[in-house]
Amino acid sequence: MRGSFTQRGGSRRGASNAPSCTALPRVGSEQRPGACGAAVQQLQEHALTLPRAGEPCGRAASLIAHAGPPGSTAVQSDLLDFICAGPLLDACGLAPDAVAADFAAWERLGRRMAQQLGFDHDGMDDTQRLRVYHYYLPVYFWVDAQMRQHKQRHAGAGSAPPLVLGISAPQGCGKSTLVEQLEQLFSWLGVRAASVSIDDFYLTRADQAALAAAEPGNRLLQLRGNAGSHDLGLGERTLGALRGLTAAGRTAAVPRYDKSAFGGLGDRADEATWPVVEGPLDVVLFEGWMLGFAPVPPAAAAAVEPALTKVNDALAAYKEAWDSAVDSWLVIRIGDPQWVFGWRLQAEQRMRAAGKAGMSDEQIADFVSRYIPAYQAYLPALYARGPTTAAAGRTLTIEVDAARAPVADQPAPVL
């Protein structure tokens, strides 16, 4: 498959007391009164057509149009009303009348997404329905629009490089699952996508041990995770190679990190197991828990925890090395960094249940506690001003609750 990963061996990816974040102004669904009803009326009165100008074309349009039989008008009206009540429509630039005009695309993409997730589309419960139609699909349509705008910006300059979408989200909040589902949906539509995580750029176990030995009194650098524990050069070279996949025949190997190695301490996977990406690419999904973080003044870092000053110093190099390669940003915001403890515990328990080595519950609590100072220091600015290289019209911030679902009242755009 063009633009997909080609395995050389091994798996695609290794098992992978802070205050609440500062509140921001909200944009509530009450700003769209009556919009859903008007859209439903449009659905009932007019035949649906696919696609509209500027929407998916060629193989993508064909797949959308033939992905499955539509439901009855009553069922469609109910689904359209549900979609129009979604909290992300405004932020994603999706007006209810446009959703109604493209409802056939929404339904057929929703059926495909449900299939990917293992859901029975027509029998989905409220949680599953929300995940598909209030979360993943609005984000998909926003990313699709970002790709089209990116291509327009590079029109006339030869082959456009792939859009690099930076996804900044705390550990455990569901970003990896979101990336996987977007990547699968893009592949089904014939859109060439690749994904990479900052986790793939951690130092080798030997280099991490050397860093820990060089900073014996700094608990934040004893284990992988914080700024300073990544191979910035490896990440920069990998992103550059992926951005260079503008033509068929070009390839790039993408590093992978095995989090289960050394009893959960982790190590870089053998290079022979790294997946190889084939060009040309349309989009690179680049995700990480600290992507887009900006350093704070040294005194502010020390006030959070003295050990954070070294991390803060190291963070200064990330903007030029990694963030500068990002074209558009998706920020997944959470209400309380303490949720990361529970989410990480769930992930490690799943890894152990799958027969892989992992950390004990006590080790998990200690491990996550080393991230909390960074969340305390850097999340307020990320949520108030956006990532380091964010630009107006190219940044989407969405907030999820402790169950990883979008909250009803979303934060106002920061750009």
PDB file of N, CA and C in Angstrom, residues 146-147 150-151 160-166 243 281-286 325-328:
ATOM      1  N   GLN A 146      -7.120  20.737   6.865  1.00  0.00           N
ATOM      2  CA  GLN A 146      -5.736  21.205   7.017  1.00  0.00           C
ATOM      3  C   GLN A 146      -4.858  20.674   5.887  1.00  0.00           C
ATOM      4  N   MET A 147      -5.069  19.433   5.472  1.00  0.00           N
ATOM      5  CA  MET A 147      -4.275  18.868   4.374  1.00  0.00           C
ATOM      6  C   MET A 147      -4.542  19.606   3.072  1.00  0.00           C
ATOM      7  N   HIS A 150      -2.892  22.941   3.191  1.00  0.00           N
ATOM      8  CA  HIS A 150      -1.440  22.756   3.085  1.00  0.00           C
ATOM      9  C   HIS A 150      -1.031  22.567   1.629  1.00  0.00           C
ATOM     10  N   LYS A 151      -1.784  21.763   0.900  1.00  0.00           N
ATOM     11  CA  LYS A 151      -1.471  21.553  -0.517  1.00  0.00           C
ATOM     12  C   LYS A 151      -1.633  22.847  -1.312  1.00  0.00           C
ATOM     13  N   ALA A 160       4.222  18.772  -3.095  1.00  0.00           N
ATOM     14  CA  ALA A 160       4.103  19.311  -1.740  1.00  0.00           C
ATOM     15  C   ALA A 160       4.611  18.290  -0.731  1.00  0.00           C
ATOM     16  N   PRO A 161       5.319  18.732   0.300  1.00  0.00           N
ATOM     17  CA  PRO A 161       5.694  17.805   1.367  1.00  0.00           C
ATOM     18  C   PRO A 161       4.445  17.396   2.126  1.00  0.00           C
ATOM     19  N   PRO A 162       4.479  16.281   2.834  1.00  0.00           N
ATOM     20  CA  PRO A 162       3.312  15.905   3.629  1.00  0.00           C
ATOM     21  C   PRO A 162       3.060  16.920   4.737  1.00  0.00           C
ATOM     22  N   LEU A 163       1.795  17.089   5.074  1.00  0.00           N
ATOM     23  CA  LEU A 163       1.443  17.888   6.237  1.00  0.00           C
ATOM     24  C   LEU A 163       1.942  17.165   7.481  1.00  0.00           C
ATOM     25  N   VAL A 164       2.656  17.858   8.356  1.00  0.00           N
ATOM     26  CA  VAL A 164       3.043  17.293   9.649  1.00  0.00           C
ATOM     27  C   VAL A 164       2.082  17.841  10.695  1.00  0.00           C
ATOM     28  N   LEU A 165       1.262  16.961  11.255  1.00  0.00           N
ATOM     29  CA  LEU A 165       0.308  17.336  12.292  1.00  0.00           C
ATOM     30  C   LEU A 165       0.901  16.976  13.644  1.00  0.00           C
ATOM     31  N   GLY A 166       1.187  17.976  14.469  1.00  0.00           N
ATOM     32  CA  GLY A 166       1.664  17.730  15.819  1.00  0.00           C
ATOM     33  C   GLY A 166       0.494  17.537  16.760  1.00  0.00           C
ATOM     34  N   ARG A 243       9.264  14.123   5.788  1.00  0.00           N
ATOM     35  CA  ARG A 243       8.845  15.280   4.999  1.00  0.00           C
ATOM     36  C   ARG A 243       9.386  15.205   3.572  1.00  0.00           C
ATOM     37  N   LEU A 281       3.943  10.650   0.667  1.00  0.00           N
ATOM     38  CA  LEU A 281       3.080  10.794   1.830  1.00  0.00           C
ATOM     39  C   LEU A 281       2.207  12.035   1.701  1.00  0.00           C
ATOM     40  N   ASP A 282       1.014  11.951   2.310  1.00  0.00           N
ATOM     41  CA  ASP A 282       0.119  13.107   2.393  1.00  0.00           C
ATOM     42  C   ASP A 282       0.153  13.753   3.774  1.00  0.00           C
ATOM     43  N   VAL A 283       0.325  12.934   4.821  1.00  0.00           N
ATOM     44  CA  VAL A 283       0.261  13.464   6.181  1.00  0.00           C
ATOM     45  C   VAL A 283       1.119  12.616   7.110  1.00  0.00           C
ATOM     46  N   VAL A 284       1.782  13.280   8.048  1.00  0.00           N
ATOM     47  CA  VAL A 284       2.538  12.632   9.119  1.00  0.00           C
ATOM     48  C   VAL A 284       1.868  13.011  10.434  1.00  0.00           C
ATOM     49  N   LEU A 285       1.453  12.023  11.208  1.00  0.00           N
ATOM     50  CA  LEU A 285       0.827  12.241  12.507  1.00  0.00           C
ATOM     51  C   LEU A 285       1.914  12.083  13.569  1.00  0.00           C
ATOM     52  N   PHE A 286       2.338  13.189  14.162  1.00  0.00           N
ATOM     53  CA  PHE A 286       3.469  13.238  15.094  1.00  0.00           C
ATOM     54  C   PHE A 286       2.925  13.544  16.480  1.00  0.00           C
ATOM     55  N   ALA A 325       9.117  21.626  12.681  1.00  0.00           N
ATOM     56  CA  ALA A 325       8.711  20.777  11.562  1.00  0.00           C
ATOM     57  C   ALA A 325       7.200  20.613  11.478  1.00  0.00           C
ATOM     58  N   VAL A 326       6.475  21.076  12.492  1.00  0.00           N
ATOM     59  CA  VAL A 326       5.023  20.888  12.561  1.00  0.00           C
ATOM     60  C   VAL A 326       4.312  21.992  11.782  1.00  0.00           C
ATOM     61  N   ASP A 327       3.380  21.587  10.922  1.00  0.00           N
ATOM     62  CA  ASP A 327       2.600  22.536  10.121  1.00  0.00           C
ATOM     63  C   ASP A 327       1.298  22.936  10.809  1.00  0.00           C
ATOM     64  N   SER A 328       0.620  21.971  11.426  1.00  0.00           N
ATOM     65  CA  SER A 328      -0.645  22.220  12.120  1.00  0.00           C
ATOM     66  C   SER A 328      -0.607  21.482  13.451  1.00  0.00           C
TER      67      SER A 328
END
